[in-house]
PDB file of C-alpha atoms and ligand atoms in Angstrom:
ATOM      1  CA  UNK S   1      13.623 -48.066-101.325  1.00  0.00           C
ATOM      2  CA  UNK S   2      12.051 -46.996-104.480  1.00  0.00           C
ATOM      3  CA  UNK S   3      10.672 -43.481-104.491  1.00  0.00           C
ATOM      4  CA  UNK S   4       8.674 -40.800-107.210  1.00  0.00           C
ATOM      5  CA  UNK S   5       8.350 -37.031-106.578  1.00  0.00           C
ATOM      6  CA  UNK S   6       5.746 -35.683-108.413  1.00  0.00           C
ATOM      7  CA  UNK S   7       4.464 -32.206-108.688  1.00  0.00           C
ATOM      8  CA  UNK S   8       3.717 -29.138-110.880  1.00  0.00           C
ATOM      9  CA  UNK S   9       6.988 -27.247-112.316  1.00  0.00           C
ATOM     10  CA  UNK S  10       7.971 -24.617-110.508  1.00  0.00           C
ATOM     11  CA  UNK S  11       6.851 -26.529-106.999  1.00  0.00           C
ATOM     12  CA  UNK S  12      10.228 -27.254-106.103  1.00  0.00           C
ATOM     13  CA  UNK S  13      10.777 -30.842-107.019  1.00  0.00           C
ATOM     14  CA  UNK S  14      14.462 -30.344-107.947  1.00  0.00           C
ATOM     15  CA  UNK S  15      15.807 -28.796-104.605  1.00  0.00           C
ATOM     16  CA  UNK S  16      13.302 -31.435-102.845  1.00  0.00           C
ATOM     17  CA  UNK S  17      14.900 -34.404-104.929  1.00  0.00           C
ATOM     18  CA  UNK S  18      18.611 -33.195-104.520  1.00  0.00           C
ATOM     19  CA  UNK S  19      18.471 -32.966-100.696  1.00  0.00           C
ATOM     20  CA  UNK S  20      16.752 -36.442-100.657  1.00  0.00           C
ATOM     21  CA  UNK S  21      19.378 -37.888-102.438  1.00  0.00           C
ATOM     22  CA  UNK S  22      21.710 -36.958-100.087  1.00  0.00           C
ATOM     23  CA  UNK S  23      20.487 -37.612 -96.791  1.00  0.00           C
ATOM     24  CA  UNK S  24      19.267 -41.651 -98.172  1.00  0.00           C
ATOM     25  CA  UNK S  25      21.388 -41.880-100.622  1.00  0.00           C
ATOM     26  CA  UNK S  26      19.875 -42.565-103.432  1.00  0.00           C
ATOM     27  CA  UNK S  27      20.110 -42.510-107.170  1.00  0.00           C
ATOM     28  CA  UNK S  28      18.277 -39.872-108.934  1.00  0.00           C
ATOM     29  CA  UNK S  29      16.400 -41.021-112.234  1.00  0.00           C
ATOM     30  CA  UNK S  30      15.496 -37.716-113.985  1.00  0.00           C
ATOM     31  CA  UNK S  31      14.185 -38.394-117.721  1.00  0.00           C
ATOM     32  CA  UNK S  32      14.541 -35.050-118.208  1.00  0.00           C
ATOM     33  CA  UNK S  33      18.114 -35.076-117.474  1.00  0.00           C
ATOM     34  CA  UNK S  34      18.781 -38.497-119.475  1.00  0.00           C
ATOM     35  CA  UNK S  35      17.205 -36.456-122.407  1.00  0.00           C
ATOM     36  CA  UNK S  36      19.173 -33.562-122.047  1.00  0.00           C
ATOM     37  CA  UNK S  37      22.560 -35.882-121.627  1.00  0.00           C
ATOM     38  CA  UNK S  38      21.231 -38.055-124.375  1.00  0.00           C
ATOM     39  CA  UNK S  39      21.264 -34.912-126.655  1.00  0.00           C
ATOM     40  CA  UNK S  40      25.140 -34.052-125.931  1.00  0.00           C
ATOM     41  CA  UNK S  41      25.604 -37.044-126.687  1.00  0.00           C
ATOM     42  CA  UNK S  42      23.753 -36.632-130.270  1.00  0.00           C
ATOM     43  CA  UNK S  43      22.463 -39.882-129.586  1.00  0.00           C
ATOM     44  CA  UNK S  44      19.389 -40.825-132.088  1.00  0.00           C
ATOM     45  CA  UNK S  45      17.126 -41.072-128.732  1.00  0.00           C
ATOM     46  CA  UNK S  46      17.975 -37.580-127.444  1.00  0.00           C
ATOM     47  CA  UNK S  47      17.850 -36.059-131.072  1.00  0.00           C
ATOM     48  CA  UNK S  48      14.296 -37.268-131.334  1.00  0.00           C
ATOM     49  CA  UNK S  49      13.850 -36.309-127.821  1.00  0.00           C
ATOM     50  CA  UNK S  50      14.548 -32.963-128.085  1.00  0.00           C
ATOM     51  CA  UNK S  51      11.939 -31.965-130.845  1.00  0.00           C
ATOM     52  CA  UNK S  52       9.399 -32.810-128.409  1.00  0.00           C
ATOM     53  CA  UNK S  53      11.870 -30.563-125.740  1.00  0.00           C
ATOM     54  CA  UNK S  54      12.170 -27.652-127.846  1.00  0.00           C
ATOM     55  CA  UNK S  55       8.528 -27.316-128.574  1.00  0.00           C
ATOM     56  CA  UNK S  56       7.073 -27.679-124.991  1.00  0.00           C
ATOM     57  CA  UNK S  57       5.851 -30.732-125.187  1.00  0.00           C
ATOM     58  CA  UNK S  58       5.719 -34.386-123.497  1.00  0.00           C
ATOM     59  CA  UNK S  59       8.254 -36.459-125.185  1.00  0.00           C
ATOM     60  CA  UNK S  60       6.171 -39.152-126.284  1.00  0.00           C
ATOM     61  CA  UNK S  61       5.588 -42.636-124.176  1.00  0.00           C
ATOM     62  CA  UNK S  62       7.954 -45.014-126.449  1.00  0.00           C
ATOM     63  CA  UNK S  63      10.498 -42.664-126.340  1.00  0.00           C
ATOM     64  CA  UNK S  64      10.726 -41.744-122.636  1.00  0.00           C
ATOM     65  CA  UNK S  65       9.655 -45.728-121.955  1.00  0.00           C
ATOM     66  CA  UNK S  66      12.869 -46.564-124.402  1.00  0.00           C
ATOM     67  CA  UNK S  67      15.005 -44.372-122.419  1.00  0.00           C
ATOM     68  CA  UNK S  68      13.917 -45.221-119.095  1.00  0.00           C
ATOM     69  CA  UNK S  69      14.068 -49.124-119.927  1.00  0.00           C
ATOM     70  CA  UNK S  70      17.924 -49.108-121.064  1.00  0.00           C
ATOM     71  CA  UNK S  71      18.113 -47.283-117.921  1.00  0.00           C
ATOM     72  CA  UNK S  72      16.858 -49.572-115.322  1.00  0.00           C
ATOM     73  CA  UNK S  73      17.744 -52.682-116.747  1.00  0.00           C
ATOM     74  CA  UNK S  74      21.508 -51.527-117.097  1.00  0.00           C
ATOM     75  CA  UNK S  75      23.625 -50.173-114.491  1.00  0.00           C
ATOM     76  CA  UNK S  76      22.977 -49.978-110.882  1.00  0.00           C
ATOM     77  CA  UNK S  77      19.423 -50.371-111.445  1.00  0.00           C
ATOM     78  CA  UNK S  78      18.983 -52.700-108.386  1.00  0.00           C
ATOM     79  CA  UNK S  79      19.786 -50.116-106.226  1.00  0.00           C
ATOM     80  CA  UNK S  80      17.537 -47.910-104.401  1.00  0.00           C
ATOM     81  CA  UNK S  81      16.505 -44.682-106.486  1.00  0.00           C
ATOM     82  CA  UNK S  82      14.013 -41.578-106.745  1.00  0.00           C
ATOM     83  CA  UNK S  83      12.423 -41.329-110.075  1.00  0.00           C
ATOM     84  CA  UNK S  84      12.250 -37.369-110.637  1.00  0.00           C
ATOM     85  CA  UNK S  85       9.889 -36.329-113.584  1.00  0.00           C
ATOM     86  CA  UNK S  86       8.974 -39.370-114.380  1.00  0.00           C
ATOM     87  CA  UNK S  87       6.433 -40.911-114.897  1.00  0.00           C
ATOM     88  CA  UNK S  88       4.282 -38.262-116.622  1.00  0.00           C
ATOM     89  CA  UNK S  89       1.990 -40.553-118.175  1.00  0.00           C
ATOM     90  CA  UNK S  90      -0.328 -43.322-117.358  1.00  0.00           C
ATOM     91  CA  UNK S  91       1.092 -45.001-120.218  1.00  0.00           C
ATOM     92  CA  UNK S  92       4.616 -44.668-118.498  1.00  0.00           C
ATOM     93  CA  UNK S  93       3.304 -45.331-115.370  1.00  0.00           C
ATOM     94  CA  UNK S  94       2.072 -48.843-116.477  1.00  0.00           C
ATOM     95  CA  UNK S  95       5.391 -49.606-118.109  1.00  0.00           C
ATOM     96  CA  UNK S  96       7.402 -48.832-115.281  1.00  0.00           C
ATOM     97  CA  UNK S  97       5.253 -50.986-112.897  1.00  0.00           C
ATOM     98  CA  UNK S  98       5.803 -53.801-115.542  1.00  0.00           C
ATOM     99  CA  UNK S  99       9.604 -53.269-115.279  1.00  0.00           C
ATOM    100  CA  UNK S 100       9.682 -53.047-112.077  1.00  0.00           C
ATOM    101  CA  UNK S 101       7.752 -56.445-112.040  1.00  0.00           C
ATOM    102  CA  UNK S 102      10.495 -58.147-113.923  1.00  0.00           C
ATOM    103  CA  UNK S 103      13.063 -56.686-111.530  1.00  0.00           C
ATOM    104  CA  UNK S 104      11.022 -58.225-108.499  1.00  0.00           C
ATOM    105  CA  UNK S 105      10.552 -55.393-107.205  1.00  0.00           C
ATOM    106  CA  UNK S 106       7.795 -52.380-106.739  1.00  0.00           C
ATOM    107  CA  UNK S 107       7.584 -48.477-106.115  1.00  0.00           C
ATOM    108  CA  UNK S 108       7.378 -47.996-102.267  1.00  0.00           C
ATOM    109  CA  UNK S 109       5.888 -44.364-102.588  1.00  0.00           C
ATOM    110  CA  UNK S 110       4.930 -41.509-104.780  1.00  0.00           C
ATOM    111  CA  UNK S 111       5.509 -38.497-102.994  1.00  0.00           C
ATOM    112  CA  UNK S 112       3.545 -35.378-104.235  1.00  0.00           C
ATOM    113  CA  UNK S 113       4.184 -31.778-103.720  1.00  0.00           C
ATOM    114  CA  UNK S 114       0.576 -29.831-104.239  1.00  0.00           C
ATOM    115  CA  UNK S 115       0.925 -26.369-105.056  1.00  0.00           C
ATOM    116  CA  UNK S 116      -1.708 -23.999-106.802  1.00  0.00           C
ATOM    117  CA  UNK S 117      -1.221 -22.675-109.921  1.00  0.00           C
ATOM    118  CA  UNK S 118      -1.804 -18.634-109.014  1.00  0.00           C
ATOM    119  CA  UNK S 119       1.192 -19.321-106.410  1.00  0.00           C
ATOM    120  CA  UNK S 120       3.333 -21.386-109.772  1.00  0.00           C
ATOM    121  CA  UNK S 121       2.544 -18.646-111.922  1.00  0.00           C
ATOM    122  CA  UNK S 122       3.432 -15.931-109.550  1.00  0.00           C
ATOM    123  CA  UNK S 123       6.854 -17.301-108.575  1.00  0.00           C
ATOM    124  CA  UNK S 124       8.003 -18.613-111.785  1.00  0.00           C
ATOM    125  CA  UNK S 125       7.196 -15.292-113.780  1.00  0.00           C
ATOM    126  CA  UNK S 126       8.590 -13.012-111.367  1.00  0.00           C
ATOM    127  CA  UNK S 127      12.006 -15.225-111.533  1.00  0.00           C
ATOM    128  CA  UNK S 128      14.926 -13.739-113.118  1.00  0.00           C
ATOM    129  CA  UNK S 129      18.418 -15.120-113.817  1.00  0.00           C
ATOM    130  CA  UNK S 130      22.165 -13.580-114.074  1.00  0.00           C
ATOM    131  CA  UNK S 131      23.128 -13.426-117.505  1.00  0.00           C
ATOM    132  CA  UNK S 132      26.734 -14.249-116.155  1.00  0.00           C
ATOM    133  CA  UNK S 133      27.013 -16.044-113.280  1.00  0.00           C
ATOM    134  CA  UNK S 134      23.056 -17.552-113.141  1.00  0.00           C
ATOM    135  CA  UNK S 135      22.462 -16.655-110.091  1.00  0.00           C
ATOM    136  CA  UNK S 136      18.356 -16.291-109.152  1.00  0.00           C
ATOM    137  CA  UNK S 137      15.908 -13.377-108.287  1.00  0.00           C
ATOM    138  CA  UNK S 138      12.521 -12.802-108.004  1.00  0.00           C
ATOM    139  CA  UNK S 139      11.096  -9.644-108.305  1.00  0.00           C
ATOM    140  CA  UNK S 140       9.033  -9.802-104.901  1.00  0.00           C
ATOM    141  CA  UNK S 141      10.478 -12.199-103.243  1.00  0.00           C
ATOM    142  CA  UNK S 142      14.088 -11.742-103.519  1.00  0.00           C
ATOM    143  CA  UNK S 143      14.742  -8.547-105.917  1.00  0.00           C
ATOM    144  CA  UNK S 144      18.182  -7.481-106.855  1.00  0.00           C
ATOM    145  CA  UNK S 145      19.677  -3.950-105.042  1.00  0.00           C
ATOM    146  CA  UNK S 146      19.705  -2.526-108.095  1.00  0.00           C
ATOM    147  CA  UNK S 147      16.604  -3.035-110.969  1.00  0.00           C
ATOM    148  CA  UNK S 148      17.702  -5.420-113.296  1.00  0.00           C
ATOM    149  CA  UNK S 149      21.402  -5.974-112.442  1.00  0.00           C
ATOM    150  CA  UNK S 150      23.190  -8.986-110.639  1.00  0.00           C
ATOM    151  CA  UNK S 151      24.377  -8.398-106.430  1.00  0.00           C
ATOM    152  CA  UNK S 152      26.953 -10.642-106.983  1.00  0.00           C
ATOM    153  CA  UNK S 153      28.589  -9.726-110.427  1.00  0.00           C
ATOM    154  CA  UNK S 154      27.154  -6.830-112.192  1.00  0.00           C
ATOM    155  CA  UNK S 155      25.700  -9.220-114.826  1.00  0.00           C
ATOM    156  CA  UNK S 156      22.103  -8.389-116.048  1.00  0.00           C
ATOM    157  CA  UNK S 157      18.974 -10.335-115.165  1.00  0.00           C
ATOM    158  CA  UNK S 158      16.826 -11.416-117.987  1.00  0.00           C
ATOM    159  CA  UNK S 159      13.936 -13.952-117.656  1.00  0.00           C
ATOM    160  CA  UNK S 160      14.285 -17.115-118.744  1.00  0.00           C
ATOM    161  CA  UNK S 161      12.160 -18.267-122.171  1.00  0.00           C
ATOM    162  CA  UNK S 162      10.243 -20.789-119.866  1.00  0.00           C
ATOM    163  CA  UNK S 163       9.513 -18.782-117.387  1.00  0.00           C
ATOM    164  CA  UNK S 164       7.420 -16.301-119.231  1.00  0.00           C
ATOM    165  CA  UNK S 165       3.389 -16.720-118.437  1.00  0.00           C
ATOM    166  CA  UNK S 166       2.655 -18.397-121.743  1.00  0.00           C
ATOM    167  CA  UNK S 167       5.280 -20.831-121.365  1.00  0.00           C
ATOM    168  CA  UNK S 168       4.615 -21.418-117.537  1.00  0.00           C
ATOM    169  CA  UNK S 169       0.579 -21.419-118.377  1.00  0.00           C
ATOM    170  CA  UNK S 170       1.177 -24.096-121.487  1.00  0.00           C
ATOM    171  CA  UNK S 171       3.457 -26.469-119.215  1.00  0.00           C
ATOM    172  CA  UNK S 172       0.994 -26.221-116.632  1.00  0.00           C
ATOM    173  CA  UNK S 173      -2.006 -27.512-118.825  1.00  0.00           C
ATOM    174  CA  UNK S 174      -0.042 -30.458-119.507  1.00  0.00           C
ATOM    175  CA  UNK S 175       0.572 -31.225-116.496  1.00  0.00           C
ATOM    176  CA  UNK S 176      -3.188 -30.989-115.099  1.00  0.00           C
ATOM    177  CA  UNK S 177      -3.879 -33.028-118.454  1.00  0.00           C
ATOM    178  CA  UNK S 178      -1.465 -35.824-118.409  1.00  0.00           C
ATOM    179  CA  UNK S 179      -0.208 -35.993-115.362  1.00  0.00           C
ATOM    180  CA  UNK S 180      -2.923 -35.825-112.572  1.00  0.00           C
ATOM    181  CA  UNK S 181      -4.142 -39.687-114.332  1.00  0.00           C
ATOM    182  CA  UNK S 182      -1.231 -40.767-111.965  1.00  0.00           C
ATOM    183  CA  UNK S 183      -2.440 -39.288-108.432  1.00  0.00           C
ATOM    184  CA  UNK S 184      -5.555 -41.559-108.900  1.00  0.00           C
ATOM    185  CA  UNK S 185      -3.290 -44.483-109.964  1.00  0.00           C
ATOM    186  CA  UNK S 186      -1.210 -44.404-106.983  1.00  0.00           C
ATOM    187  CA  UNK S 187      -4.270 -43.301-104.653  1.00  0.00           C
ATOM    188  CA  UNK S 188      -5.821 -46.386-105.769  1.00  0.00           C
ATOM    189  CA  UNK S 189      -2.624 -47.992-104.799  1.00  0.00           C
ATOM    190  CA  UNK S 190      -2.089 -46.334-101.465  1.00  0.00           C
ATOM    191  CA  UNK S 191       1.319 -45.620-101.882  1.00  0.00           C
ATOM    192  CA  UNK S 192       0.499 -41.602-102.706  1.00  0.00           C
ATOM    193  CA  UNK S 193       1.250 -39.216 -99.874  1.00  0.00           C
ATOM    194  CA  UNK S 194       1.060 -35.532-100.698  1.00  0.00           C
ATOM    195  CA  UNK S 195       2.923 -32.971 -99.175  1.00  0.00           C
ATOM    196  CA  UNK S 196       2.029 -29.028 -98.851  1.00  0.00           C
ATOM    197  CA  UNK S 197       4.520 -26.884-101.317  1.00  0.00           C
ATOM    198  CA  UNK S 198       3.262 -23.637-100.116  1.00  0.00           C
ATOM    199  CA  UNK S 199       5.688 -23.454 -97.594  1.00  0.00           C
ATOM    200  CA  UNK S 200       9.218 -22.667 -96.827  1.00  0.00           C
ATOM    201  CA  UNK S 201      11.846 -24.995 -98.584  1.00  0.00           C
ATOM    202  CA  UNK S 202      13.192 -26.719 -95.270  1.00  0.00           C
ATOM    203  CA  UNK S 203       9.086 -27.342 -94.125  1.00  0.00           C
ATOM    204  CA  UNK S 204       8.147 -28.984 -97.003  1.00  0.00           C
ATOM    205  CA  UNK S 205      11.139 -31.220 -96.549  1.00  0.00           C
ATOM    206  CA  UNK S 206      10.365 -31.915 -93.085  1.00  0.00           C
ATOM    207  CA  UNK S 207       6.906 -33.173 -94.540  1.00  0.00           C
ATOM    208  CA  UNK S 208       8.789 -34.963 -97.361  1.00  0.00           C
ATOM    209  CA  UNK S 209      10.973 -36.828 -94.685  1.00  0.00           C
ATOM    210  CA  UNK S 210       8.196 -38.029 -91.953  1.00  0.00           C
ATOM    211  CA  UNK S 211       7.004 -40.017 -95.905  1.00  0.00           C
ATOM    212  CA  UNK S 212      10.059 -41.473 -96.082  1.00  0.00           C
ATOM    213  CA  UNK S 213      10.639 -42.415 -92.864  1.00  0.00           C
ATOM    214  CA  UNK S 214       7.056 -43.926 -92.444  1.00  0.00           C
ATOM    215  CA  UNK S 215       7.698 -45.972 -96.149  1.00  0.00           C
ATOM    216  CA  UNK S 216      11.236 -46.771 -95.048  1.00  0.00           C
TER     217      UNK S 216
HETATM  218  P1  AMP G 301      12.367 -31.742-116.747  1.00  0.00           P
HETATM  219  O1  AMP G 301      13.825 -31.504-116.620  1.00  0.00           O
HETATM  220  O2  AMP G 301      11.871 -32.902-115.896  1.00  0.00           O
HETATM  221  O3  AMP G 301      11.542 -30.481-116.532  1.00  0.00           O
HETATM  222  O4  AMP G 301      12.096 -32.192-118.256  1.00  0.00           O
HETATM  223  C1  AMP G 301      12.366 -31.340-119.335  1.00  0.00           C
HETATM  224  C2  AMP G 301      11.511 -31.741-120.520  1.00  0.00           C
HETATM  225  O5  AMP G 301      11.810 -33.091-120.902  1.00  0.00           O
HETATM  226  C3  AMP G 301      10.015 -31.741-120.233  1.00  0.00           C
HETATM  227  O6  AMP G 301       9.452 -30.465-120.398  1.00  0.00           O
HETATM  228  C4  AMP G 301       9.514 -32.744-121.259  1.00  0.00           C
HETATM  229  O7  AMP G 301       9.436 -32.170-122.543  1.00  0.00           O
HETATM  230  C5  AMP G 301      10.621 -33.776-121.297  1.00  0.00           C
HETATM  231  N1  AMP G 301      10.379 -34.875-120.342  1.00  0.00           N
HETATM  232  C6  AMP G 301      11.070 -35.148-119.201  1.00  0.00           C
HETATM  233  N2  AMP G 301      10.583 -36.249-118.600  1.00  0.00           N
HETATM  234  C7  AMP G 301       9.548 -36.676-119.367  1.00  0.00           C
HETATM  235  C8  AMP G 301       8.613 -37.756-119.271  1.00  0.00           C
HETATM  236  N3  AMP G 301       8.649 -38.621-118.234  1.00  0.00           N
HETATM  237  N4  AMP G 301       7.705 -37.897-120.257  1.00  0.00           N
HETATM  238  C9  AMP G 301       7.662 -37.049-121.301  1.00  0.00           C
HETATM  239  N5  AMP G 301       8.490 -36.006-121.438  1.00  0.00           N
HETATM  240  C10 AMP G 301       9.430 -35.807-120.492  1.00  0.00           C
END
């Protein structure tokens, strides 16, 4: 089984994708994680990868397609994964299908998690983190005892760089820009099922599974 999640940051992707991976056992394919290993590793790809990083933008197609290539046709790339933040593009999305062509093989389903932007905004701005022990508030939702210091530790909460509005606001116009290319792709394709964020975290997971199961 060959899987994408798609969504908007801040919809919840990450949890979604880690509790898939479990239950199916799968390998997870983040580009976004590759990157950020890639730049540990001061490797030339994660060097050049990061100045896209750093200044909130798409790392561009022949990089991420470089990355992503070494990636599949190397290890453990006939087993069954979910592909988590990629593809972005239409570009990539093209690519993979071609790769995926040469491995005989073919994306089963691409699994998207709507959510509006008002409720994005709202819970990503109103997140704040430990300083020490990074553990997660929100100021409505899940506010600390006491303003601005951690339950757990003491530490104090700050909010993170790309959470702020402007940063949450600018990520979100790229994704409406580059991404939303793809949902027509796959519609065209039939293999896009979307799934209703706006909900608790074990609901929408109960939505992501029936996909799953029904692709399986
Ligand atoms: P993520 O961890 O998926 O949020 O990715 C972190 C950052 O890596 C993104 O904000 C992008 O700058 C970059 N990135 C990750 N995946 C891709 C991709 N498929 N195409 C372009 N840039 C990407």
């Amino acid at each position: 089984m060959k899987l994408l999640i798609m969504g908007p940051p801040g919809a919840g992707k990450g949890t979604q994708s880690e509790k898939i991976i479990e239950d199916y056992n799968l390998i997870s394919i983040s580009t976004g994680d590759m990157f950020r290993e890639s730049y540990r590793k001061q490797e030339s790809l994660g060097l050049l990868a990061m100045e896209f990083i750093r200044d909130g933008l798409l790392v561009s197609d022949e990089i991420t397609n470089e990355i992503i290539r070494r990636r599949l046709f190397a290890k453990n790339a006939e087993k069954d994964f979910l592909l988590d933040g990629y593809p972005r593009t239409l570009n990539q999305a093209y690519d993979l299908d071609n790769i995926l062509e040469i491995m005989d093989s073919k994306l089963d389903a691409a699994i998207k998690i709507l959510l509006d932007d008002e409720v994005i905004i709202g819970r990503m701005s109103g997140r704040r983190v430990c300083s020490i022990c990074g553990a997660t508030f929100h100021i409505q939702h899940k506010p600390s005892k006491k303003d601005k210091i951690c339950d757990q530790c003491g530490g104090v909460l700050y909010q993170r760089e790309d959470d702020k509005e402007e940063s949450v606001l600018n990520r979100l116009s790229i994704y409406h820009e580059k991404t939303k290319p793809l949902v027509a792709y796959y519609k065209e394709r039939n293999i896009l099922f979307e799934v209703n964020g706006n909900q608790a975290f074990d609901d929408v997971y109960q939505e992501v599974k029936a996909v799953i199961e029904a692709v399986r």
